[in-house]
Amino acid sequence: MAQDVFGIAGTTQGPFSIEEAVAEGGFGVVYRALHGAFRAPVALKCLKIPTIPEDLRAGFLERFREEAEMLFRLSATISEVVRPLHYDVITLDSGLIVPFIALEWLEGRTLWSLIDQRATDGLPPLGYLEAARLLTPVARALEIAHNFPGPQGAICVVHRDIKPANIFLAEVHGTEYVKILDFGIARARDAASVMAGEMTQADTATPLAFTPRYGAPEQWAPKRFGTTGPWTDVWGLALAFLETIAGRVVIDGDAVAIMGTVLDEKRRPTPRNEGIAVPDALEAVFRRALAVDPRERPGSAGAFWDEVEQALGTGPRLSVPTGHRSGITRAPAIEAPQGDSRRSSGSMRAVSVPPASLDVASTMLADSPAEGGGRISRFPEPPAPSVRARDAAAIDVDWGASGPSAPQRRSSTSMPAVRLDPPASPPSSRVSSVPKPRVSAVPREPLPREPLPSVSNEPAPDVRSMLGGPVVLAGAGVLIRVLDQIAGWLWLGGERVGLGPLRLSYVAAILIGAGALLALARLLRHLTR
């Protein structure tokens, strides 16, 4: 059982009778509680935050409300996102405030629990086809979040901590549904840390803003690789896929060792490097998705999963995400912020939580010792040419800046969004309920990408053309042999037709043999193509 860090088990907080702590992580504690009005169990996610000065609490609580609002909008459109029911703040006797959000109670287990249980029971890991089927709803849910629809354009909501422990396999009346945890809370925790001044101090006790063993290179070294974005979720999803078929943790050790492994360009954590046999095309997809340079990865979870399905030959989609709402073309009203809130390209520590100039809207549920979250982020102009432009909407949150040069804050009554330029290219042939936005960015030279192993487009040979000649030769031989037999019986007293030493039966045998050899040669040639 998890530790009751806040000492609230057995108490009643608003409509919730808190029963017990069920999970604890670096950023929060999850309690099981009973909703007094609904008479139903709920999960209370209580956030671990530092002490916030009294004059800054109102601003923090508004940020927390906005995060809960975004989680509600995501779950209303994407059924794979866990549904929020309520949010509030508990004030302890010590004066410490504990923000919490009530979530739907889920019965089932995480993907990591499934991986670990199979290993414990001596069962082999899931095959890559079964793992792909299981993760398809996650990939397609992230695809929608990366281009989340709004009346003034699409916004990009990035998770930033996709891992097996944040993928929940819920059981509902005997049917399994996939849910994504950790959308909607870490942003508030990061905001509280900024307000408390923790992020400006070299405090080694402060947990990282992501789970180390699933952190992407740009999370470890943002100065070198730039900001996080949809490509960060591509890394997390690929690593979760890899661990599912490996049946174990792929990148492990202390923080320094993990960072060294993640940033090692010579050896990537791909299936074949981990001793897993996969097709050439799938290995190439993993190599790109787990590239050190974010520019070499697919630009979104949807693009990555399209490549996975193409490599597996499973068609445009392995399956439709369960429970997706049809006909979704817009989200609840989102008010655009006034003015430009693009943050400056300030410095950022490689193994610390985000800096004071924060463009984070992140999420997490306590399921592992170190937790991270997701973000809604404006993709800023790269501080160096190494950071590439991405197709995504622009949103920026700056909670650390102040003074006359600080960016203008958004309205406190609604979530921000940005109007996007209309797409210049014709619509994709693949049907999607989410409009594909476009953002102007600094032009750059695209890096060459290693092509997928090609598949020959030569049509399969026609059976008639391949075997027609051999059949004709063999048939002629058989016909000659029959005629020779009949002639011998009727007119030659059992002798065979011949011209000197050459007998007609020899000709028939040669034709039959030639036909058989020609058919065998053509068949072998076809099989070795």
Coordinates of C-alpha atoms in Angstrom, one line a residue:
M1 CA 0.0 0.0 0.0
A2 CA 1.2 3.5 -0.8
Q3 CA 2.1 5.9 2.0
D4 CA -0.5 8.4 3.1
V5 CA 1.8 11.4 2.7
F6 CA -0.8 14.1 3.4
G7 CA -2.5 12.3 6.3
I8 CA -6.0 12.6 4.8
A9 CA -7.0 8.9 4.6
G10 CA -10.1 8.3 6.7
T11 CA -11.2 12.0 6.3
T12 CA -14.0 13.6 4.3
Q13 CA -13.0 16.4 1.9
G14 CA -16.0 18.0 0.3
P15 CA -18.1 15.3 -1.3
F16 CA -15.3 12.7 -1.1
S17 CA -14.8 10.2 1.7
I18 CA -11.1 9.3 1.3
E19 CA -10.4 5.6 2.0
E20 CA -6.8 4.9 1.4
A21 CA -3.7 5.8 -0.6
V22 CA -3.2 3.4 -3.5
A23 CA -0.2 4.8 -5.4
E24 CA 2.6 7.3 -4.9
G25 CA 5.1 8.8 -7.2
G26 CA 7.6 11.6 -7.3
F27 CA 4.9 14.2 -8.1
G28 CA 1.8 13.1 -6.3
V29 CA -0.3 10.5 -4.4
V30 CA -3.4 8.8 -5.7
Y31 CA -6.2 8.0 -3.1
R32 CA -9.2 5.8 -3.5
A33 CA -12.3 7.8 -2.4
L34 CA -16.0 7.5 -2.4
H35 CA -18.1 10.2 -4.1
G36 CA -20.8 11.0 -1.6
A37 CA -23.4 12.1 -4.1
F38 CA -22.7 9.4 -6.8
R39 CA -22.0 6.6 -4.3
A40 CA -19.2 5.6 -6.7
P41 CA -15.4 5.2 -6.2
V42 CA -13.1 7.8 -7.7
A43 CA -9.4 8.3 -7.9
L44 CA -8.1 11.5 -6.1
K45 CA -4.8 12.6 -7.6
C46 CA -3.2 14.9 -4.9
L47 CA -0.3 16.9 -6.1
K48 CA 3.0 17.3 -4.2
I49 CA 3.9 20.9 -4.4
P50 CA 6.2 23.2 -2.4
T51 CA 5.0 26.0 -0.2
I52 CA 3.6 28.9 -2.3
P53 CA 3.7 32.4 -1.0
E54 CA 0.3 33.7 -0.1
D55 CA 0.3 36.5 -2.7
L56 CA 0.9 33.9 -5.5
R57 CA -1.6 31.3 -4.5
A58 CA -4.5 32.8 -6.5
G59 CA -2.4 32.7 -9.7
F60 CA -1.4 29.1 -9.1
L61 CA -5.0 28.0 -8.4
E62 CA -6.0 29.5 -11.7
R63 CA -3.3 27.6 -13.5
F64 CA -4.5 24.5 -11.9
R65 CA -8.1 25.2 -12.9
E66 CA -6.9 25.7 -16.5
E67 CA -5.1 22.4 -16.5
A68 CA -8.2 20.6 -15.2
E69 CA -10.3 22.4 -17.9
M70 CA -7.9 21.1 -20.7
L71 CA -8.1 17.6 -19.3
F72 CA -11.9 17.8 -19.4
R73 CA -11.8 18.9 -23.1
L74 CA -9.3 16.2 -24.1
S75 CA -11.4 13.5 -22.4
A76 CA -14.6 14.8 -24.0
T77 CA -13.1 14.3 -27.5
I78 CA -10.6 11.4 -26.9
S79 CA -12.1 8.5 -25.0
E80 CA -8.7 7.1 -24.3
V81 CA -7.9 10.0 -22.0
V82 CA -8.9 9.4 -18.4
R83 CA -12.0 11.5 -17.5
P84 CA -11.9 14.2 -14.8
L85 CA -14.9 14.6 -12.4
H86 CA -13.9 17.4 -10.1
Y87 CA -11.0 19.6 -9.0
D88 CA -10.3 21.5 -5.8
V89 CA -7.7 22.2 -3.1
I90 CA -7.4 20.7 0.4
T91 CA -5.9 23.0 3.1
L92 CA -4.1 21.0 5.7
D93 CA -3.9 22.0 9.4
S94 CA -0.3 23.0 8.8
G95 CA -1.4 25.5 6.2
L96 CA 0.0 23.6 3.2
I97 CA -2.4 23.5 0.2
V98 CA -2.9 20.2 -1.6
P99 CA -4.4 20.6 -5.1
F100 CA -6.3 17.5 -6.3
I101 CA -8.3 16.4 -9.2
A102 CA -10.9 13.6 -9.0
L103 CA -10.7 11.1 -11.9
E104 CA -12.8 8.2 -13.0
W105 CA -11.9 5.0 -11.1
L106 CA -10.5 2.4 -13.4
E107 CA -10.4 -1.4 -12.7
G108 CA -7.6 -3.1 -14.5
R109 CA -3.8 -2.8 -14.7
T110 CA -1.1 -0.8 -16.4
L111 CA 0.8 -2.0 -19.4
W112 CA 3.9 -2.2 -17.3
S113 CA 2.0 -4.5 -14.9
L114 CA 1.1 -6.8 -17.8
I115 CA 4.8 -6.8 -19.0
D116 CA 6.1 -7.6 -15.5
Q117 CA 3.4 -10.2 -14.8
R118 CA 4.2 -12.1 -18.0
A119 CA 7.9 -12.1 -17.1
T120 CA 7.1 -13.3 -13.5
D121 CA 4.9 -16.1 -14.9
G122 CA 7.7 -17.3 -17.3
L123 CA 5.6 -16.3 -20.3
P124 CA 7.3 -14.8 -23.4
P125 CA 6.8 -11.1 -24.2
L126 CA 4.0 -10.1 -26.5
G127 CA 4.8 -10.3 -30.2
Y128 CA 5.2 -7.2 -32.2
L129 CA 1.9 -7.6 -34.0
E130 CA 0.0 -8.1 -30.8
A131 CA 1.9 -5.2 -29.2
A132 CA 1.0 -3.0 -32.1
R133 CA -2.6 -3.9 -31.9
L134 CA -2.6 -3.0 -28.2
L135 CA -0.9 0.4 -28.7
T136 CA -2.8 1.5 -31.7
P137 CA -5.5 3.3 -29.6
V138 CA -2.7 5.1 -27.7
A139 CA -1.0 6.3 -30.9
R140 CA -4.2 7.5 -32.5
A141 CA -5.3 9.3 -29.3
L142 CA -2.0 11.1 -29.3
E143 CA -2.4 11.9 -32.9
I144 CA -5.6 13.8 -32.1
A145 CA -4.0 15.5 -29.1
H146 CA -1.1 16.7 -31.2
N147 CA -3.7 18.5 -33.5
F148 CA -6.4 19.1 -31.0
P149 CA -9.3 21.0 -32.7
G150 CA -10.5 24.4 -31.6
P151 CA -12.8 27.1 -33.2
Q152 CA -9.8 29.3 -33.8
G153 CA -7.4 26.6 -35.1
A154 CA -5.7 23.5 -33.7
I155 CA -3.5 23.4 -30.6
C156 CA -0.8 20.9 -29.8
V157 CA -1.1 19.1 -26.5
V158 CA 2.0 17.1 -25.8
H159 CA 2.1 14.4 -23.1
R160 CA 5.9 14.3 -22.5
D161 CA 5.8 11.2 -20.3
I162 CA 4.5 8.3 -22.4
K163 CA 5.5 5.0 -20.8
P164 CA 4.0 1.6 -20.0
A165 CA 3.1 2.8 -16.5
N166 CA 0.9 5.6 -18.0
I167 CA -1.0 3.2 -20.3
F168 CA -3.8 1.6 -18.4
L169 CA -5.7 -1.5 -19.6
A170 CA -9.1 -1.0 -18.1
E171 CA -11.6 -3.8 -17.7
V172 CA -15.3 -2.8 -18.2
H173 CA -17.9 -5.6 -18.2
G174 CA -15.3 -8.0 -19.5
T175 CA -14.1 -5.8 -22.3
E176 CA -10.6 -4.2 -22.3
Y177 CA -10.2 -0.5 -23.0
V178 CA -7.0 1.4 -23.2
K179 CA -6.6 4.6 -21.2
I180 CA -3.8 7.2 -21.2
L181 CA -2.9 8.5 -17.7
D182 CA -1.0 11.6 -16.8
F183 CA -2.7 14.2 -19.0
G184 CA -3.4 17.3 -16.9
I185 CA -1.6 17.8 -13.6
A186 CA 2.2 18.3 -13.9
R187 CA 1.8 21.7 -15.4
A188 CA 0.3 22.9 -12.1
R189 CA 3.1 21.3 -10.1
D190 CA 5.7 23.0 -12.4
A191 CA 3.9 26.3 -11.9
A192 CA 4.0 25.9 -8.2
S193 CA 7.7 25.2 -8.3
V194 CA 8.4 28.3 -10.3
M195 CA 6.3 30.4 -7.9
A196 CA 8.1 28.9 -4.9
G197 CA 11.5 29.6 -6.5
E198 CA 12.6 26.0 -6.6
M199 CA 13.5 26.0 -10.3
T200 CA 16.0 28.8 -9.9
Q201 CA 18.0 26.8 -7.3
A202 CA 20.4 24.0 -7.8
D203 CA 18.4 21.7 -5.6
T204 CA 19.3 18.1 -6.3
A205 CA 16.3 16.8 -4.3
T206 CA 13.9 18.3 -6.8
P207 CA 12.7 15.5 -9.1
L208 CA 13.2 15.7 -12.8
A209 CA 10.2 16.9 -14.8
F210 CA 10.1 13.5 -16.6
T211 CA 10.7 9.8 -15.9
P212 CA 14.4 9.4 -16.5
R213 CA 14.4 6.0 -18.2
Y214 CA 11.8 7.3 -20.7
G215 CA 13.2 10.8 -21.1
A216 CA 14.0 11.8 -24.7
P217 CA 17.3 13.5 -25.7
E218 CA 15.7 16.9 -25.8
Q219 CA 14.5 16.5 -22.2
W220 CA 18.0 15.6 -21.1
A221 CA 19.8 18.2 -23.2
P222 CA 17.4 21.0 -24.2
K223 CA 20.2 23.4 -25.1
R224 CA 21.5 21.0 -27.7
F225 CA 18.3 19.6 -29.1
G226 CA 15.7 22.3 -28.4
T227 CA 12.3 22.2 -26.9
T228 CA 10.0 19.2 -26.4
G229 CA 7.1 18.6 -28.8
P230 CA 5.1 15.8 -30.5
W231 CA 8.4 14.2 -31.4
T232 CA 9.0 13.7 -27.7
D233 CA 5.8 11.6 -27.5
V234 CA 7.1 9.6 -30.6
W235 CA 10.2 8.7 -28.5
G236 CA 8.0 7.6 -25.5
L237 CA 5.6 5.6 -27.6
A238 CA 8.4 3.8 -29.5
L239 CA 10.2 3.0 -26.2
A240 CA 6.9 1.7 -24.7
F241 CA 6.4 -0.4 -27.8
L242 CA 10.0 -1.7 -27.5
E243 CA 9.6 -2.7 -23.8
T244 CA 6.3 -4.4 -24.6
I245 CA 8.0 -6.8 -27.1
A246 CA 11.2 -7.0 -25.0
G247 CA 9.4 -7.9 -21.7
R248 CA 11.7 -5.8 -19.7
V249 CA 13.1 -2.3 -19.0
V250 CA 15.3 -1.3 -22.0
I251 CA 17.1 1.8 -20.6
D252 CA 18.0 1.5 -16.9
G253 CA 20.6 2.7 -14.3
D254 CA 21.1 5.9 -12.5
A255 CA 20.4 9.3 -14.1
V256 CA 23.9 9.8 -15.4
A257 CA 24.1 6.3 -17.0
I258 CA 20.6 6.7 -18.5
M259 CA 21.5 10.1 -20.0
G260 CA 24.7 8.6 -21.5
T261 CA 22.7 5.8 -23.1
V262 CA 20.0 8.1 -24.5
L263 CA 22.5 10.5 -26.0
D264 CA 24.8 7.8 -27.5
E265 CA 24.4 8.1 -31.2
K266 CA 26.4 4.9 -32.0
R267 CA 24.0 2.4 -30.4
R268 CA 20.3 3.1 -30.5
P269 CA 17.8 1.1 -28.4
T270 CA 16.2 -0.7 -31.4
P271 CA 14.6 -4.2 -31.3
R272 CA 17.6 -5.9 -33.0
N273 CA 20.1 -4.2 -30.8
E274 CA 18.0 -5.6 -27.9
G275 CA 18.1 -9.1 -29.4
I276 CA 14.5 -9.1 -30.8
A277 CA 13.9 -10.4 -34.3
V278 CA 11.7 -8.0 -36.3
P279 CA 11.3 -7.3 -40.0
D280 CA 13.8 -5.0 -41.7
A281 CA 11.1 -2.3 -42.3
L282 CA 10.0 -2.3 -38.6
E283 CA 13.7 -2.0 -37.4
A284 CA 14.1 1.0 -39.7
V285 CA 11.0 2.6 -38.2
F286 CA 12.3 2.1 -34.6
R287 CA 15.7 3.5 -35.6
R288 CA 14.1 6.7 -36.8
A289 CA 11.6 7.0 -33.9
L290 CA 14.5 6.6 -31.4
A291 CA 16.9 8.9 -33.1
V292 CA 19.0 11.2 -30.9
D293 CA 18.2 14.2 -33.1
P294 CA 14.5 15.1 -32.9
R295 CA 14.6 16.3 -36.5
E296 CA 15.2 12.7 -37.6
R297 CA 12.1 11.4 -35.9
P298 CA 8.6 11.4 -37.3
G299 CA 6.9 14.7 -36.6
S300 CA 3.9 13.3 -34.7
A301 CA 2.5 10.1 -33.1
G302 CA 0.2 9.7 -36.1
A303 CA 3.0 9.9 -38.6
F304 CA 5.1 7.4 -36.6
W305 CA 2.2 4.9 -36.3
D306 CA 1.5 5.2 -40.1
E307 CA 5.1 4.0 -40.6
V308 CA 4.6 1.2 -38.1
E309 CA 1.5 0.0 -39.9
Q310 CA 3.1 0.3 -43.3
A311 CA 6.1 -1.7 -42.1
L312 CA 3.9 -4.4 -40.7
G313 CA 1.7 -4.5 -43.8
T314 CA -1.5 -4.1 -41.7
G315 CA -3.1 -1.4 -43.9
P316 CA -3.7 2.2 -43.1
R317 CA -4.8 1.4 -39.5
L318 CA -4.5 -1.6 -37.3
S319 CA -7.8 -0.7 -35.7
V320 CA -9.9 2.3 -34.9
P321 CA -9.3 3.7 -31.4
T322 CA -12.2 2.4 -29.3
G323 CA -14.8 4.9 -28.4
H324 CA -13.7 7.8 -30.5
R325 CA -16.5 10.2 -31.1
S326 CA -17.4 10.5 -34.7
G327 CA -17.9 13.8 -36.5
I328 CA -15.8 15.8 -34.0
T329 CA -14.8 18.9 -35.8
R330 CA -14.4 21.5 -33.1
A331 CA -13.8 21.8 -29.4
P332 CA -15.4 24.0 -26.7
A333 CA -14.7 27.7 -27.2
I334 CA -11.1 28.6 -26.5
E335 CA -10.2 32.3 -26.3
A336 CA -7.0 33.4 -28.1
P337 CA -4.4 35.2 -26.0
Q338 CA -3.7 38.8 -26.7
G339 CA -0.4 39.7 -28.2
D340 CA 2.6 37.5 -28.8
S341 CA 3.7 35.4 -25.8
R342 CA 6.8 33.8 -27.4
R343 CA 9.4 33.1 -24.8
S344 CA 13.0 34.0 -25.0
S345 CA 15.5 31.3 -25.6
G346 CA 16.9 31.3 -22.1
S347 CA 19.2 28.7 -20.7
M348 CA 17.9 25.4 -19.4
R349 CA 19.6 22.8 -17.2
A350 CA 19.8 19.3 -18.8
V351 CA 18.8 17.4 -15.7
S352 CA 16.4 19.7 -13.9
V353 CA 12.9 20.7 -14.0
P354 CA 11.9 23.4 -16.6
P355 CA 13.2 26.9 -16.2
A356 CA 11.3 30.0 -15.0
S357 CA 10.3 30.9 -18.5
L358 CA 8.0 28.0 -18.8
D359 CA 6.0 26.8 -21.8
V360 CA 4.6 23.8 -20.1
A361 CA 1.1 22.3 -19.8
S362 CA 1.9 18.9 -18.5
T363 CA 0.2 16.0 -16.9
M364 CA 0.9 12.9 -14.7
L365 CA -0.6 10.3 -12.4
A366 CA 1.4 8.7 -9.6
D367 CA 2.4 5.3 -10.8
S368 CA 6.2 5.4 -10.6
P369 CA 8.9 6.9 -8.3
A370 CA 9.7 9.7 -10.8
E371 CA 6.9 11.2 -12.8
G372 CA 6.6 13.7 -15.6
G373 CA 3.8 15.1 -17.7
G374 CA 2.6 16.6 -20.9
R375 CA 2.5 20.1 -22.2
I376 CA 0.7 22.5 -24.3
S377 CA 3.5 24.4 -25.9
R378 CA 4.2 27.1 -28.4
F379 CA 6.9 25.7 -30.7
P380 CA 9.3 28.7 -30.5
E381 CA 11.7 29.7 -33.2
P382 CA 14.8 27.5 -32.6
P383 CA 17.7 29.1 -30.7
A384 CA 20.0 27.4 -33.2
P385 CA 19.5 26.0 -36.7
S386 CA 19.5 22.5 -35.1
V387 CA 15.9 22.9 -33.9
R388 CA 13.4 22.1 -36.7
A389 CA 10.1 23.6 -37.4
R390 CA 7.1 21.3 -36.8
D391 CA 3.5 21.3 -37.9
A392 CA 1.8 22.4 -34.8
A393 CA -0.1 25.2 -33.3
A394 CA 1.5 27.9 -31.2
I395 CA 0.7 28.3 -27.5
D396 CA 3.1 29.7 -24.9
V397 CA 2.8 30.1 -21.2
D398 CA 5.3 32.2 -19.3
W399 CA 4.8 32.1 -15.6
G400 CA 8.3 33.2 -14.6
A401 CA 8.7 36.4 -16.5
S402 CA 7.9 39.8 -15.0
G403 CA 8.3 43.5 -15.7
P404 CA 7.5 45.6 -18.8
S405 CA 9.2 43.2 -21.1
A406 CA 7.3 40.1 -19.9
P407 CA 4.8 38.5 -22.3
Q408 CA 1.2 39.4 -21.9
R409 CA -0.7 36.7 -19.9
R410 CA -3.8 35.0 -21.3
S411 CA -7.3 35.5 -20.0
S412 CA -7.9 33.8 -16.7
T413 CA -11.3 32.6 -17.7
S414 CA -10.5 30.4 -20.7
M415 CA -7.8 28.3 -22.2
P416 CA -5.6 29.9 -24.9
A417 CA -5.3 29.0 -28.5
V418 CA -3.9 30.5 -31.6
R419 CA -5.4 30.9 -35.0
L420 CA -3.5 29.0 -37.6
D421 CA -2.8 29.8 -41.3
P422 CA -5.0 27.7 -43.6
P423 CA -3.2 24.7 -45.0
A424 CA -1.5 25.4 -48.3
S425 CA -1.3 21.8 -49.4
P426 CA -4.2 19.7 -50.5
P427 CA -5.8 17.5 -47.9
S428 CA -4.4 14.1 -47.1
S429 CA -6.0 11.1 -48.7
R430 CA -6.3 9.5 -45.3
V431 CA -9.5 10.4 -43.5
S432 CA -9.0 12.2 -40.2
S433 CA -11.4 14.0 -38.0
V434 CA -8.7 16.5 -37.0
P435 CA -7.6 19.4 -39.2
K436 CA -3.9 19.5 -40.0
P437 CA -2.6 22.9 -39.0
R438 CA 0.4 24.7 -40.4
V439 CA 2.7 27.1 -38.7
S440 CA 5.2 29.5 -40.3
A441 CA 8.7 28.8 -39.1
V442 CA 12.3 29.6 -39.8
P443 CA 13.2 27.9 -43.1
R444 CA 15.7 25.1 -42.7
E445 CA 17.3 22.5 -44.8
P446 CA 15.7 19.1 -44.2
L447 CA 18.0 16.4 -43.0
P448 CA 18.2 13.4 -45.3
R449 CA 16.2 10.5 -44.0
E450 CA 17.1 6.9 -44.5
P451 CA 14.5 5.4 -46.7
L452 CA 12.4 2.4 -45.7
P453 CA 13.5 -0.8 -47.3
S454 CA 11.8 -0.8 -50.7
V455 CA 9.4 -3.4 -51.8
S456 CA 9.3 -4.5 -55.4
N457 CA 6.3 -3.2 -57.3
E458 CA 6.7 -5.9 -60.0
P459 CA 3.4 -7.7 -60.5
A460 CA 3.2 -11.4 -59.7
P461 CA 3.7 -13.5 -62.9
D462 CA 0.7 -15.0 -64.5
V463 CA 0.5 -18.8 -64.1
R464 CA -0.4 -19.3 -67.7
S465 CA 2.6 -17.4 -69.0
M466 CA 4.9 -19.1 -66.5
L467 CA 3.8 -22.7 -67.0
G468 CA 2.2 -22.5 -70.5
G469 CA 5.4 -23.4 -72.5
P470 CA 6.4 -26.3 -70.3
V471 CA 2.9 -27.8 -70.3
V472 CA 2.8 -27.6 -74.1
L473 CA 6.1 -29.4 -74.4
A474 CA 5.1 -32.1 -72.0
G475 CA 1.7 -32.5 -73.6
A476 CA 3.2 -32.9 -77.0
G477 CA 5.5 -35.6 -75.6
V478 CA 2.6 -37.4 -74.0
L479 CA 0.6 -37.2 -77.3
I480 CA 3.4 -38.6 -79.4
R481 CA 3.9 -41.5 -76.9
V482 CA 0.2 -42.3 -77.1
L483 CA 0.2 -42.2 -80.9
D484 CA 3.3 -44.4 -81.0
Q485 CA 1.6 -47.0 -78.7
I486 CA -1.5 -47.1 -80.8
A487 CA 0.4 -47.4 -84.1
G488 CA 2.4 -50.3 -82.7
W489 CA -0.7 -52.2 -81.6
L490 CA -2.6 -51.7 -84.8
W491 CA -0.1 -52.0 -87.6
L492 CA 3.4 -53.0 -86.4
G493 CA 2.6 -56.0 -84.3
G494 CA 3.7 -54.4 -81.0
E495 CA 6.8 -52.8 -82.4
R496 CA 7.4 -49.1 -81.9
V497 CA 7.6 -46.5 -84.7
G498 CA 11.2 -45.7 -85.5
L499 CA 13.6 -44.3 -88.1
G500 CA 16.7 -46.5 -87.8
P501 CA 18.0 -46.3 -84.3
L502 CA 15.8 -43.2 -83.5
R503 CA 12.5 -44.3 -82.0
L504 CA 9.4 -42.1 -81.7
S505 CA 9.2 -43.0 -78.0
Y506 CA 12.6 -41.3 -77.4
V507 CA 11.3 -38.1 -78.9
A508 CA 8.3 -38.2 -76.6
A509 CA 10.5 -38.8 -73.5
I510 CA 12.7 -35.9 -74.5
L511 CA 9.8 -33.5 -74.9
I512 CA 8.2 -34.6 -71.5
G513 CA 11.6 -34.2 -69.7
A514 CA 12.2 -30.8 -71.3
G515 CA 8.8 -29.5 -70.2
A516 CA 9.3 -30.7 -66.7
L517 CA 12.8 -29.1 -66.4
L518 CA 11.6 -25.8 -67.9
A519 CA 8.6 -25.7 -65.4
L520 CA 11.0 -26.4 -62.5
A521 CA 13.4 -23.7 -63.6
R522 CA 10.7 -21.1 -63.9
L523 CA 9.2 -22.0 -60.5
L524 CA 12.6 -21.7 -58.8
R525 CA 13.3 -18.3 -60.5
H526 CA 9.9 -17.0 -59.2
L527 CA 10.6 -18.2 -55.6
T528 CA 14.0 -16.6 -55.4
R529 CA 12.9 -13.1 -56.5

